[in-house]
């Protein structure tokens, strides 16, 4: 793209967001920012393909005495998963005050408890890195917010204050805490969508718009090949609206996509919007102008539902709606993450009764439930807080069946269209950390345990549960990465099958997963079992309880 074309498109977008003189102010600032960025050496990433696989982890998820956590993470990656993991999603690696990293105090510094920028550079030398950009809010202790409270020049409008006459009755948010909190000696009332320590930035302020855009460009310059836009749906506030998914938010993403494609064409913008499916995929825009990837939020709860009920019908019906967006847009697929299993994405797919049954099972298996407030004053299930391996277990199932079920669930993850991402606790066969959730009072910590590197390496050899899940997932990953049928943009076709079988066709590969505890014989047009190398005889294949196969 020519610079002149970039400028025209940016100005067209700005015209839909701002009136004069604010529009000219931002345009002038943006021109200077782009001029400065053009003087930088910006790393260029290769296009993604079937070999790309993300590991989701915190910078301090792996601990080792005498090493900075980022160095311990690098050692773990090199020694255990370098043959399958290409991309590492580093959850917020910046200084913070709460929410395990999502109340950032400085977007451009590395948390000294993790390491420093040279440690990030070292990781980037061997792995593609995904940075978290918590663009919607910052810590109340951040320098930017403190300057706002003091009325310092350039920060007078940097955060969103409560306005007289602003109608917030329809605001949708995933928390039950107050929407506004009071701060500072002047008792400013400021939006806090998520918590008192997470104050919402004001993207409508020219200075803040440029600061956030500069942060994005800095991440690209500092080696990010993917940038996750955390909680991005809440970015723009408008009186009388839900203040989520507003058209202005989409326009801001389009501006950031333009800049990303201009400076680093294969760097991925990934939107995180834990909402119903139709709302979620709206962040693809027209397929070329917003997110390169969107989080596939229905996949975790629908997969859990299939293995809980031994019926893949809901999962299959939803999968039929997953279609290619473009040759530059696809899905970020996952089953577990640092957060719980979001239930809002199942709205319109599962019934309230279905969700309640999953919640009951999670509580029985040692997990907890988080709720959200609704505009009518009621509450509904927001997410299930539990380790995914424990969530999958049905009453009375042995460790052997639980292991097989975990591998089968990930066989689905690896089969569907898009790019797979594995949470580190899933890859290493971890279990609930109930003590951390109970002592901290933070339900999500049930699945955020920090692991000692030496202990982990030992247990991957000696702990049967860890070892079986880890080696099984590695084998699945290695086979998948050798098949071009699993290119992220390759369409998927749901194959008619028994309700207990989740069946897809990706290119020349047939994917079958048994979600039940019964042995089932399937018929297939393929002739070779990719997982064993054996030939399929008479077009039939036996799947044991929670069995799976790729057939070519």
XYZ file of C-alpha atoms in Angstrom:
552
model
C 0.000 0.000 0.000
C 1.252 3.471 -0.854
C 1.562 6.029 1.917
C -0.904 8.268 0.094
C -3.492 5.467 0.063
C -2.887 4.818 3.748
C -3.379 8.495 4.574
C -6.624 8.680 2.624
C -8.111 5.602 4.287
C -7.069 6.768 7.737
C -8.628 10.189 7.184
C -11.831 8.596 5.903
C -12.071 6.581 9.102
C -11.273 9.550 11.316
C -14.051 11.508 9.601
C -16.591 8.971 10.871
C -15.272 9.227 14.441
C -14.517 12.869 15.107
C -15.780 16.335 14.264
C -13.491 19.278 13.650
C -11.195 20.458 15.131
C -10.590 17.131 16.917
C -10.323 15.287 13.588
C -7.571 17.545 12.251
C -5.743 17.382 15.567
C -5.674 13.566 15.524
C -4.818 13.448 11.816
C -1.815 15.720 12.331
C -0.610 13.735 15.343
C -1.105 10.472 13.462
C 0.931 11.734 10.503
C 3.851 12.513 12.827
C 3.523 9.125 14.475
C 3.606 7.316 11.119
C 6.587 9.413 9.990
C 8.458 8.335 13.124
C 7.448 4.699 12.692
C 8.780 4.674 9.133
C 12.225 5.364 10.561
C 12.092 2.173 12.633
C 13.368 -1.271 11.698
C 10.160 -3.276 11.862
C 10.542 -7.096 11.995
C 8.608 -8.915 9.276
C 6.791 -12.166 10.047
C 5.960 -14.995 7.676
C 2.361 -15.778 6.830
C 0.661 -18.291 9.119
C -0.029 -21.846 7.945
C -0.881 -25.307 9.289
C 2.344 -25.418 11.310
C 1.411 -22.493 13.540
C 0.410 -23.497 17.050
C 0.135 -21.099 19.984
C 1.000 -21.790 23.617
C -0.943 -19.564 26.033
C 1.073 -18.732 29.146
C 1.976 -16.056 31.654
C 5.528 -14.764 31.685
C 5.981 -16.309 35.138
C 4.037 -19.536 34.643
C 7.335 -21.445 34.767
C 9.650 -20.902 37.738
C 13.260 -21.934 38.284
C 15.572 -20.857 41.142
C 18.288 -18.483 39.978
C 16.529 -17.655 36.720
C 14.213 -14.853 35.773
C 10.784 -16.282 34.903
C 11.080 -15.307 31.225
C 14.372 -17.193 31.095
C 12.771 -20.215 32.776
C 9.960 -20.038 30.231
C 12.492 -20.012 27.405
C 14.231 -23.054 28.903
C 10.928 -24.928 29.178
C 9.997 -24.110 25.594
C 13.371 -25.175 24.228
C 13.531 -28.408 26.230
C 9.949 -29.668 25.932
C 7.876 -28.143 23.117
C 10.160 -26.451 20.588
C 9.177 -29.104 18.043
C 5.459 -28.204 18.131
C 5.032 -24.654 19.490
C 5.661 -21.859 16.990
C 3.857 -18.975 18.706
C 3.836 -18.007 22.385
C 1.015 -15.886 23.774
C 2.511 -13.943 26.657
C -0.344 -12.801 28.862
C 0.254 -9.228 30.131
C 3.990 -8.998 30.773
C 3.887 -5.401 31.980
C 3.909 -3.920 35.503
C 0.457 -4.222 37.070
C -1.423 -3.919 40.363
C -4.249 -6.497 40.182
C -6.187 -9.035 38.075
C -3.048 -11.093 37.453
C -1.707 -8.613 34.926
C -4.779 -6.991 33.411
C -4.487 -3.750 35.381
C -1.394 -2.433 33.600
C 0.552 0.512 35.036
C 2.878 0.979 32.038
C 2.264 -0.445 28.558
C 5.886 -0.075 27.490
C 7.881 -1.549 30.373
C 8.396 -5.224 31.165
C 7.424 -6.269 34.676
C 10.830 -6.475 36.424
C 9.629 -9.545 38.307
C 9.560 -11.350 34.948
C 12.685 -9.964 33.303
C 13.272 -7.171 30.818
C 13.058 -6.383 27.104
C 16.273 -8.329 26.303
C 14.526 -11.459 27.653
C 11.601 -10.759 25.317
C 14.039 -10.226 22.462
C 15.661 -13.567 23.306
C 12.287 -15.335 23.127
C 11.463 -13.580 19.867
C 14.622 -15.003 18.335
C 13.127 -18.513 18.358
C 9.367 -18.085 18.728
C 6.716 -15.854 17.276
C 5.275 -13.809 20.142
C 1.756 -12.642 20.878
C 1.521 -9.591 23.143
C -1.515 -8.652 25.173
C -2.693 -5.083 24.556
C -5.086 -4.200 27.384
C -6.392 -1.243 25.417
C -9.671 -0.663 27.269
C -8.360 0.113 30.736
C -5.345 0.754 32.942
C -4.494 0.511 36.636
C -5.612 3.358 38.868
C -1.952 3.451 39.999
C -0.655 4.073 36.475
C 1.253 7.276 35.822
C -1.212 8.219 33.097
C -4.186 7.976 35.456
C -2.382 9.854 38.197
C -1.599 12.660 35.758
C -5.280 12.656 34.788
C -6.317 13.018 38.441
C -3.891 15.919 38.822
C -5.162 17.625 35.670
C -1.721 17.607 34.060
C -1.526 19.061 30.510
C -2.313 16.428 27.877
C -4.105 14.184 30.381
C -7.179 16.262 31.229
C -9.483 13.957 29.216
C -7.387 10.783 29.230
C -9.945 8.620 31.075
C -13.721 8.380 30.881
C -15.469 10.501 33.495
C -19.136 10.155 34.384
C -21.070 12.805 32.482
C -24.222 14.518 33.679
C -27.126 13.236 31.616
C -25.233 10.203 30.281
C -27.702 7.309 30.048
C -25.908 4.170 31.241
C -29.021 2.082 31.896
C -28.391 -0.209 28.912
C -24.681 -0.768 29.501
C -23.657 -4.422 29.141
C -20.659 -5.643 31.119
C -19.364 -8.914 32.584
C -19.092 -7.761 36.205
C -21.399 -7.162 39.165
C -19.250 -4.359 40.676
C -20.252 -0.671 40.338
C -19.731 0.858 36.885
C -18.316 4.109 38.314
C -15.841 4.643 41.129
C -14.569 7.799 42.805
C -10.870 8.690 42.681
C -8.466 11.324 43.984
C -8.783 14.440 46.076
C -11.106 15.967 43.509
C -13.338 12.863 43.725
C -13.565 12.288 39.999
C -16.124 9.656 39.049
C -14.578 7.431 36.385
C -15.778 4.457 34.345
C -14.431 1.116 35.572
C -16.010 -1.589 33.441
C -14.142 -4.404 35.194
C -13.029 -3.242 38.665
C -12.059 -0.166 40.679
C -8.421 -0.803 39.798
C -9.163 -0.966 36.067
C -10.142 2.523 34.899
C -11.367 2.905 31.320
C -9.192 4.938 28.967
C -10.813 7.630 26.822
C -10.143 6.702 23.197
C -12.110 9.808 22.178
C -9.376 12.051 23.596
C -6.901 12.917 20.774
C -3.868 12.569 23.033
C -5.021 9.203 24.344
C -5.946 7.972 20.868
C -2.372 8.647 19.760
C -0.828 7.139 22.909
C -2.721 3.895 22.392
C -1.914 3.778 18.685
C 1.745 4.419 19.450
C 1.652 1.520 21.927
C 0.358 -0.790 19.205
C 3.105 0.278 16.804
C 5.740 -0.093 19.514
C 4.673 -3.688 20.102
C 5.087 -4.404 16.386
C 8.538 -2.837 16.435
C 9.462 -4.799 19.564
C 8.779 -8.201 17.981
C 5.063 -8.931 18.357
C 3.817 -11.116 15.502
C 0.338 -11.229 17.076
C -1.395 -8.585 19.188
C -4.372 -9.563 21.318
C -6.841 -6.725 21.849
C -8.140 -7.541 25.305
C -11.755 -6.614 26.150
C -11.783 -4.477 23.028
C -15.565 -4.487 22.643
C -15.990 -1.991 25.496
C -13.650 0.667 24.083
C -16.149 3.365 22.972
C -18.879 4.843 25.170
C -22.084 6.400 23.820
C -25.058 7.546 25.920
C -28.148 5.348 25.737
C -26.349 2.403 24.139
C -24.992 -0.891 25.469
C -21.480 0.593 25.179
C -20.252 -2.670 23.682
C -19.524 -3.464 20.005
C -20.274 0.095 18.929
C -19.504 0.987 15.310
C -16.863 3.442 16.523
C -14.970 0.598 18.224
C -14.945 -1.305 14.943
C -13.603 1.798 13.195
C -10.745 2.109 15.689
C -9.829 -1.536 15.001
C -9.944 -0.815 11.264
C -7.465 2.017 11.779
C -5.150 -0.247 13.752
C -5.502 -2.986 11.130
C -4.520 -0.528 8.395
C -1.405 0.491 10.288
C -0.485 -3.108 11.119
C -0.861 -4.251 7.514
C 1.135 -1.247 6.304
C 4.130 -1.782 8.604
C 4.045 -5.566 9.221
C 1.651 -7.286 6.791
C 1.611 -10.733 8.420
C 1.344 -9.566 12.018
C -1.969 -10.773 13.427
C -4.541 -8.545 15.117
C -6.576 -10.877 17.362
C -9.755 -9.657 19.072
C -10.896 -11.013 22.429
C -14.661 -10.601 22.835
C -16.267 -13.164 25.129
C -19.777 -12.703 23.766
C -22.370 -14.594 21.678
C -21.047 -15.936 18.381
C -22.687 -13.441 16.013
C -21.326 -10.504 18.009
C -17.911 -12.135 18.236
C -17.414 -12.680 14.512
C -18.489 -9.108 13.751
C -14.866 -8.254 14.558
C -13.802 -9.769 11.255
C -15.397 -6.696 9.646
C -15.641 -7.448 5.941
C -13.035 -10.188 6.328
C -10.119 -7.971 5.324
C -10.347 -4.810 7.398
C -10.548 -5.746 11.105
C -9.255 -8.784 13.023
C -6.962 -11.304 11.365
C -8.230 -13.774 13.971
C -11.101 -13.810 16.459
C -11.236 -15.970 19.550
C -13.473 -18.979 18.912
C -15.355 -18.626 22.198
C -18.194 -21.138 21.579
C -15.723 -24.000 21.081
C -14.738 -24.598 24.746
C -18.269 -24.793 26.229
C -19.759 -26.676 23.275
C -16.960 -29.246 23.344
C -17.471 -29.619 27.090
C -21.212 -30.043 26.537
C -20.648 -32.720 23.884
C -18.415 -34.833 26.131
C -20.709 -34.298 29.127
C -23.877 -35.407 27.328
C -22.188 -37.829 24.884
C -23.975 -35.948 22.125
C -22.194 -33.725 19.582
C -25.379 -32.352 17.975
C -25.059 -28.784 19.269
C -21.342 -28.741 18.480
C -21.978 -29.991 14.940
C -24.813 -27.562 14.263
C -22.633 -24.671 15.364
C -19.648 -25.958 13.344
C -21.804 -25.859 10.214
C -21.948 -22.065 10.585
C -18.155 -21.656 10.694
C -17.174 -20.595 7.214
C -14.078 -18.998 5.671
C -13.937 -15.224 6.048
C -11.076 -14.422 3.665
C -7.504 -15.434 2.895
C -6.310 -13.160 5.705
C -8.935 -13.819 8.397
C -9.527 -16.976 10.429
C -10.297 -18.262 13.916
C -8.178 -18.451 17.067
C -9.231 -21.822 18.475
C -8.763 -22.803 22.102
C -10.353 -24.922 24.826
C -8.782 -23.429 27.946
C -7.104 -20.164 28.856
C -6.180 -18.028 31.856
C -9.887 -17.182 32.152
C -12.761 -19.539 32.795
C -14.979 -21.252 30.234
C -17.186 -18.437 28.945
C -20.891 -19.233 28.775
C -22.226 -16.153 26.998
C -21.056 -17.537 23.627
C -23.542 -20.399 24.044
C -26.532 -18.034 24.040
C -28.845 -19.077 21.238
C -27.114 -22.473 21.069
C -27.580 -24.070 24.496
C -30.608 -23.627 26.733
C -30.510 -22.187 30.252
C -31.050 -25.740 31.475
C -28.029 -26.952 29.481
C -25.870 -24.225 31.007
C -27.120 -24.933 34.514
C -26.279 -28.632 34.139
C -22.735 -27.775 33.055
C -22.442 -25.420 36.020
C -23.636 -28.146 38.408
C -21.051 -30.537 36.998
C -18.271 -27.976 37.355
C -19.124 -27.397 41.013
C -19.226 -31.163 41.618
C -15.756 -31.401 40.033
C -14.274 -28.771 42.331
C -14.790 -25.643 40.230
C -16.626 -22.380 40.788
C -19.131 -20.262 38.854
C -18.842 -16.541 38.027
C -21.932 -14.463 37.251
C -22.743 -11.239 35.430
C -25.415 -8.594 35.980
C -28.146 -8.190 33.361
C -29.831 -4.858 32.502
C -33.086 -6.125 34.084
C -31.347 -6.627 37.417
C -31.055 -10.392 37.177
C -27.825 -12.406 37.126
C -26.730 -15.123 34.728
C -23.820 -17.550 34.446
C -20.837 -15.753 32.905
C -18.086 -18.371 33.100
C -17.088 -21.691 34.607
C -13.863 -21.528 36.609
C -12.131 -24.894 36.466
C -9.214 -26.717 34.881
C -10.445 -28.067 31.525
C -9.282 -31.607 32.276
C -11.342 -31.643 35.459
C -14.296 -30.006 33.718
C -14.455 -32.858 31.205
C -14.703 -35.637 33.799
C -18.050 -37.301 34.288
C -18.957 -38.968 37.586
C -17.077 -42.190 38.150
C -14.712 -41.917 35.173
C -11.209 -43.296 35.721
C -7.981 -41.402 35.100
C -7.490 -43.473 31.950
C -10.838 -42.350 30.527
C -10.197 -38.771 31.654
C -6.886 -38.759 29.787
C -8.499 -40.182 26.669
C -11.285 -37.597 26.890
C -8.766 -34.745 27.196
C -6.933 -35.944 24.095
C -10.194 -36.396 22.195
C -11.284 -32.858 23.072
C -8.010 -31.527 21.699
C -8.434 -33.664 18.595
C -11.521 -31.518 17.956
C -9.508 -28.370 18.691
C -6.855 -29.449 16.183
C -9.438 -30.405 13.555
C -11.611 -27.301 13.238
C -10.805 -24.445 10.877
C -8.401 -21.863 12.246
C -5.208 -21.751 14.319
C -4.980 -23.920 17.474
C -3.861 -22.522 20.828
C -3.094 -24.686 23.868
C -3.093 -23.403 27.435
C 0.015 -24.490 29.301
C -1.943 -26.314 32.001
C -3.790 -28.300 29.343
C -0.582 -29.253 27.549
C 1.049 -30.400 30.777
C -1.925 -32.307 32.191
C -2.472 -30.107 35.243
C -5.436 -30.381 37.619
C -7.493 -27.905 39.655
C -5.518 -25.604 41.946
C -8.415 -25.291 44.393
C -6.240 -23.938 47.196
C -5.175 -20.920 45.113
C -8.769 -20.112 44.192
C -9.983 -20.432 47.771
C -7.166 -18.561 49.531
C -7.090 -15.698 47.015
C -10.847 -15.405 46.590
C -10.191 -15.238 42.830
C -12.023 -18.115 41.092
C -9.867 -17.920 37.951
C -6.755 -18.855 39.938
C -7.993 -22.431 39.964
C -6.282 -22.715 36.567
C -3.305 -20.362 36.961
C -0.865 -22.377 39.060
C 2.815 -21.546 38.569
C 4.966 -24.584 37.818
C 8.517 -25.296 38.963
C 10.571 -26.165 35.885
C 12.562 -29.027 37.397
C 9.465 -30.549 39.004
C 7.527 -30.250 35.767
C 10.288 -31.913 33.762
C 10.415 -34.757 36.266
C 6.642 -35.224 36.393
C 6.388 -35.296 32.594
C 8.404 -38.505 32.910
C 7.078 -39.955 36.190
C 3.494 -38.717 36.638
C 1.258 -40.999 34.516
C -1.503 -38.399 34.128
C 0.796 -35.558 33.054
C 2.891 -37.781 30.825
C -0.024 -39.378 28.971
C -1.707 -36.058 28.188
C 1.555 -34.336 27.239
C 2.826 -37.094 24.947
C -0.614 -37.602 23.428
C -1.045 -33.928 22.619
C 2.463 -33.702 21.168
C 1.770 -36.592 18.834
C -1.499 -35.018 17.679
C 0.255 -31.708 17.084
C 3.084 -33.255 15.101
C 0.740 -35.177 12.804
C -1.451 -32.111 12.288
C 1.487 -29.888 11.389
C 2.426 -32.259 8.576
C -0.912 -31.936 6.756
C -1.692 -28.960 4.498
C -5.389 -29.807 4.904
C -5.148 -28.060 8.269
C -4.137 -24.722 6.766
C -5.915 -22.044 8.872
C -7.952 -20.849 5.894
C -8.955 -24.322 4.624
C -12.768 -24.660 4.840
C -14.428 -27.295 6.981
C -17.357 -29.490 6.062
C -19.428 -31.154 8.771
C -20.018 -34.772 7.756
C -23.401 -36.367 8.603
C -22.794 -38.918 11.352
C -24.028 -40.593 14.509
C -24.901 -37.987 17.172
C -22.033 -39.350 19.270
C -19.485 -38.600 16.550
C -18.098 -35.167 15.675
C -17.053 -35.529 12.030
C -15.401 -32.978 9.750
C -13.683 -32.943 6.390
C -10.732 -30.587 5.967
C -9.297 -30.780 2.461
C -8.356 -34.417 1.923
C -8.485 -35.333 5.623
C -11.516 -36.778 7.431
C -11.686 -36.010 11.154
C -13.695 -38.239 13.514
C -14.043 -37.834 17.287
C -16.133 -40.100 19.519
C -17.621 -37.935 22.298
C -19.217 -40.925 24.040
C -18.096 -43.627 26.453
C -19.134 -46.358 24.014
C -17.164 -48.016 21.216
C -18.458 -47.035 17.776
C -17.655 -48.249 14.260
C -17.579 -45.497 11.638
C -17.607 -45.626 7.848
C -15.115 -43.452 5.995
C -14.023 -42.734 2.445
C -10.422 -42.347 3.571
C -7.897 -45.160 3.337
C -5.060 -44.248 5.745
C -5.077 -43.656 9.501
C -2.727 -40.683 9.870
C -2.186 -41.309 13.582
C -1.008 -44.917 13.190
C 0.011 -45.067 9.528
C -2.211 -48.116 9.073
C -4.514 -48.692 6.115
C -8.267 -48.550 6.667
C -9.848 -51.837 5.559
C -13.331 -52.055 4.023
C -13.943 -48.365 4.641
C -14.608 -48.955 8.326
C -12.804 -47.862 11.459
C -13.428 -48.749 15.115
C -13.340 -45.914 17.633
C -13.059 -46.864 21.323
C -14.736 -44.720 24.011
C -13.557 -41.148 23.407
C -11.533 -42.391 20.469
C -10.447 -40.242 17.546
C -8.824 -40.563 14.153
C -7.674 -38.556 11.155
C -8.182 -40.479 7.919
C -6.731 -39.531 4.548
